[in-house]
Amino acid sequence: MAYLEIHANAADAGHPYPSKSGMSFSSPPAYEDVAGEGSQSSAPRPQQRSSGAVTLTIHGKEIYSSASQSGQPVYSLTHALDGHELNQYGVLLTRIEDRTVSSTSSRGTPATKSVKRDVFALRDAPVLHIGHARYEIDGRRYLSDKRGRMSRSSFGVGSGWTAWGKGLPSFYLQRSESGNAAQVGETTDSSFYEWREKENGPLIAMETRRRWDMENKVEISPPRLELMKSWDDFDREYLDFMIAAWCMHNWREAKDIIKEPITWDEFKEQARVTASKRKQVLTGGGRSTAFGFAGFAT
């Protein structure tokens, strides 16, 4: 089967990301190799999955689906979710779809074109915030044309994540543990996230969390998301936001893991800068909304 590539840019002029029109895929790893890397601890089965249910795996900058017949990724990222990116624009998520065209290849088989559409940009939270940081899942300049948010739902052992947005689905991620606890030197948090649309709603997906070598701060096995329904049972825009939220929390958790503890001098400097900015807010013409630092309106 012949493959052609088309990249549909959804952003306006001044797009911060380079065009992917010239991008070509190298041979992807076999799905069984990717999905099998974390087989030491398999997700619990609290409810029966439907026939044709799908498993998604984040492998570097590409996301693979067990439902993909071509073996090509179904989404791509501008940077691996390892916490080492330096791009001020965050991480861009792109949907990839294989579409059959009417023309045929030289072998007489239908040709397939790979259509790429940018759907969401994952952005960091403001430096200064009250309560849980709210990370931005921004699709306003892309195919989605909507903006979502994601934040930790609570602190401590039972902490999880919540994602939401106007015109977007809501997701509640709650930690779940199996009998196969993490080994010494690996992540000690719960091994799974249960995904629900409501806080106590039916299970829609089970996530096997990424496992880390905490001493060397490297990934041991990639994150996997097992959908309780088949791929075709989900609206594609619904999946776009679901995948974006999945990538977002894995990105932020990676940032937390790889960051180095700050020194006492660095802490004092951060405290000094924060106090100075707060003073500017309180004395800035008597208007508390006239913030003059990154992450707030000016």
XYZ file of C-alpha atoms in Angstrom:
298
model
C 0.000 0.000 0.000
C 1.412 3.329 -1.014
C 1.544 6.238 1.435
C 1.438 9.965 0.774
C 1.686 12.681 3.421
C -0.369 15.886 3.738
C -0.045 18.320 6.631
C -3.060 20.581 7.239
C -1.882 23.670 9.135
C -4.668 25.064 11.283
C -2.716 28.021 12.654
C -2.597 31.521 11.248
C 0.494 33.378 10.058
C 3.222 33.566 12.655
C 2.715 29.953 13.725
C 5.488 29.211 16.236
C 6.004 25.624 15.084
C 7.920 24.559 11.993
C 5.943 23.045 9.145
C 5.824 19.276 9.104
C 5.133 19.060 5.394
C 8.552 17.626 4.793
C 8.388 15.249 7.684
C 8.494 11.541 6.942
C 8.119 8.627 9.289
C 10.877 6.179 9.943
C 9.778 2.595 10.402
C 7.815 2.574 13.657
C 8.439 -0.068 16.306
C 6.091 -3.023 16.291
C 3.123 -2.325 18.496
C 3.685 -5.539 20.438
C 7.219 -4.376 21.280
C 6.008 -0.992 22.512
C 2.995 -2.175 24.477
C 4.860 -5.112 25.978
C 7.560 -3.039 27.662
C 5.472 -2.464 30.746
C 4.068 -5.957 31.012
C 5.490 -6.525 34.495
C 2.366 -4.943 35.973
C -0.847 -5.350 33.992
C -3.842 -3.142 34.670
C -6.687 -4.538 36.766
C -9.961 -5.272 35.019
C -12.736 -3.708 37.092
C -15.208 -4.083 34.223
C -15.492 -5.934 30.933
C -13.982 -4.202 27.918
C -16.057 -4.188 24.755
C -15.083 -6.198 21.716
C -12.512 -4.278 19.692
C -11.348 -2.175 22.650
C -8.148 -0.230 21.988
C -4.807 0.211 23.747
C -2.817 3.404 23.107
C 0.898 3.762 23.862
C 3.080 6.884 23.996
C 6.441 6.019 22.481
C 8.770 9.006 22.321
C 7.161 11.632 20.096
C 4.539 9.295 18.649
C 1.336 7.695 19.927
C 0.365 4.267 18.619
C -2.988 2.490 18.620
C -3.574 -1.255 18.651
C -6.444 -0.581 16.206
C -4.159 0.897 13.540
C -3.893 -1.554 10.656
C -1.077 0.349 8.968
C 1.145 0.401 12.052
C 1.563 4.162 11.666
C 1.135 6.461 14.703
C -2.286 8.046 15.244
C -0.884 11.181 16.950
C 2.493 12.889 17.109
C 4.155 15.395 19.451
C 6.723 18.100 18.796
C 8.725 16.869 21.786
C 8.900 13.697 23.833
C 7.111 14.000 27.180
C 10.340 13.596 29.135
C 10.385 17.039 30.744
C 13.527 18.179 28.913
C 11.945 20.410 26.258
C 13.062 24.038 26.104
C 10.392 25.320 23.697
C 8.584 28.307 25.213
C 5.445 27.383 23.264
C 5.027 24.047 25.037
C 4.293 20.781 23.240
C 2.074 20.537 20.151
C -0.219 17.522 19.627
C -1.014 16.550 16.030
C -3.687 14.122 14.854
C -2.650 11.727 12.063
C -5.241 10.025 9.882
C -4.770 7.565 7.033
C -7.278 8.153 4.254
C -7.792 6.035 1.163
C -7.774 7.993 -2.099
C -9.384 7.035 -5.400
C -6.082 6.731 -7.260
C -4.098 3.526 -7.088
C -0.421 2.754 -6.812
C 1.682 1.144 -9.541
C 0.798 -2.224 -8.017
C -2.908 -1.586 -8.508
C -3.699 -1.254 -4.794
C -5.542 1.756 -3.315
C -3.192 4.537 -2.236
C -3.420 6.045 1.236
C -2.595 9.588 2.227
C -1.540 10.537 5.748
C -3.333 13.727 6.808
C -1.900 15.660 9.772
C -3.855 18.237 11.742
C -2.604 20.155 14.766
C -5.244 19.876 17.503
C -3.891 21.162 20.834
C -0.857 22.908 22.311
C 0.071 21.845 25.847
C 1.213 24.842 27.854
C 2.672 25.352 31.310
C 0.767 27.096 34.104
C 1.541 30.693 35.161
C 4.594 30.994 37.396
C 2.470 32.484 40.177
C -0.891 30.929 40.952
C -3.226 30.293 43.862
C -4.015 26.679 44.697
C -3.398 23.938 42.153
C -1.614 24.961 38.960
C -3.937 25.043 35.944
C -2.196 23.803 32.836
C -3.560 24.896 29.476
C -4.672 22.580 26.682
C -5.032 25.232 24.002
C -6.714 24.478 20.688
C -7.883 27.990 19.805
C -5.417 28.371 16.915
C -5.765 24.783 15.781
C -8.370 22.292 14.570
C -10.140 22.061 17.944
C -10.723 25.835 18.276
C -11.371 25.273 21.998
C -9.366 25.760 25.173
C -9.209 23.269 28.014
C -7.562 23.183 31.412
C -6.049 20.475 33.566
C -5.031 20.459 37.202
C -4.301 18.076 40.021
C -7.511 17.180 41.808
C -5.914 16.885 45.264
C -2.637 16.420 47.075
C -1.364 13.315 48.815
C -1.819 9.598 48.242
C -5.243 9.876 46.624
C -4.332 12.665 44.232
C -5.351 12.514 40.613
C -6.124 14.884 37.748
C -9.116 16.730 36.343
C -9.457 18.040 32.763
C -12.265 20.264 31.487
C -13.143 23.109 29.129
C -16.074 24.901 27.514
C -17.468 22.709 24.752
C -15.087 19.904 25.767
C -15.637 16.688 27.743
C -14.582 16.462 31.381
C -12.265 13.751 32.664
C -11.551 12.637 36.213
C -8.399 10.595 36.790
C -8.238 8.696 40.060
C -5.290 6.671 41.262
C -5.727 2.933 41.542
C -3.297 0.311 42.814
C -2.910 -3.337 41.918
C -1.410 -6.120 43.974
C 1.835 -5.822 42.013
C 3.534 -2.920 43.818
C 6.376 -0.957 42.276
C 9.877 -2.213 42.935
C 12.518 -0.382 44.932
C 14.150 2.336 42.831
C 11.087 2.740 40.617
C 8.050 4.965 40.976
C 6.298 4.397 44.275
C 3.022 6.101 43.310
C -0.061 4.119 42.389
C 0.378 2.127 39.196
C -2.851 3.098 37.425
C -5.294 5.899 36.742
C -8.995 5.174 36.337
C -10.550 7.536 33.785
C -14.164 8.669 34.201
C -16.325 11.427 32.717
C -17.835 12.126 36.125
C -16.266 11.806 39.540
C -18.218 8.625 40.274
C -19.234 7.805 36.716
C -18.598 4.625 34.729
C -15.037 3.716 33.819
C -14.114 4.816 30.286
C -10.391 3.967 30.291
C -7.670 2.449 32.447
C -4.210 3.989 32.280
C -1.085 2.034 33.129
C 1.211 4.745 34.399
C 4.710 5.254 33.110
C 7.370 3.612 35.261
C 10.555 5.489 36.091
C 14.014 4.677 37.334
C 13.926 7.362 40.004
C 17.656 7.264 40.691
C 18.676 7.896 37.086
C 15.433 9.712 36.176
C 14.813 7.741 33.007
C 11.736 5.967 31.719
C 11.530 2.210 32.277
C 8.242 1.577 30.482
C 5.902 3.915 28.571
C 2.385 4.919 29.621
C -0.523 2.972 28.136
C -4.199 3.870 27.932
C -6.737 1.068 27.534
C -10.086 2.318 26.241
C -13.164 0.421 27.380
C -14.800 0.832 23.953
C -13.671 0.345 20.389
C -11.951 3.164 18.513
C -14.990 3.784 16.289
C -17.283 4.205 19.306
C -15.523 7.465 20.227
C -15.997 10.791 18.467
C -12.611 11.879 17.105
C -12.779 15.341 18.696
C -13.561 13.643 22.009
C -10.471 11.480 21.549
C -8.369 14.536 20.660
C -9.017 16.119 24.055
C -8.679 12.810 25.868
C -5.269 12.176 24.294
C -4.238 15.782 24.980
C -5.140 15.406 28.667
C -3.271 12.090 28.803
C -0.174 13.709 27.319
C -0.491 16.770 29.553
C -0.380 14.972 32.881
C 2.434 12.676 31.715
C 4.407 15.747 30.630
C 3.882 17.520 33.953
C 4.686 14.428 36.007
C 7.901 14.024 34.014
C 8.820 17.652 34.736
C 8.311 17.016 38.444
C 10.462 13.892 38.379
C 13.472 15.260 36.500
C 13.686 18.646 38.183
C 16.579 19.180 40.558
C 15.958 20.451 44.099
C 16.711 24.153 44.383
C 19.462 25.464 46.622
C 18.857 27.757 49.605
C 20.168 30.751 47.642
C 17.833 29.956 44.718
C 14.900 29.671 47.116
C 15.669 33.073 48.642
C 15.945 34.644 45.185
C 12.581 33.173 44.123
C 10.983 34.462 47.327
C 12.448 37.935 46.716
C 11.143 38.081 43.137
C 7.706 36.810 44.176
C 7.433 39.408 46.953
C 8.468 42.159 44.537
C 5.838 41.148 41.979
C 3.119 40.957 44.594
C 4.047 44.469 45.709
C 3.697 45.662 42.113
C 0.214 44.157 41.951
C -0.918 45.820 45.183
C 0.514 49.232 44.270
C -0.146 49.188 40.533
C -2.596 52.064 40.350
C -5.009 50.435 42.772
C -6.122 47.848 40.189
C -5.437 44.290 41.250
C -6.078 43.017 37.700
C -3.235 44.990 36.138
C -0.646 42.294 36.542
C 2.624 42.927 34.819
C 4.284 39.520 34.865
C 4.142 36.335 32.818
C 0.968 34.299 32.958
C -1.418 37.130 33.876
C -3.304 39.752 31.917
C -1.803 43.199 31.545
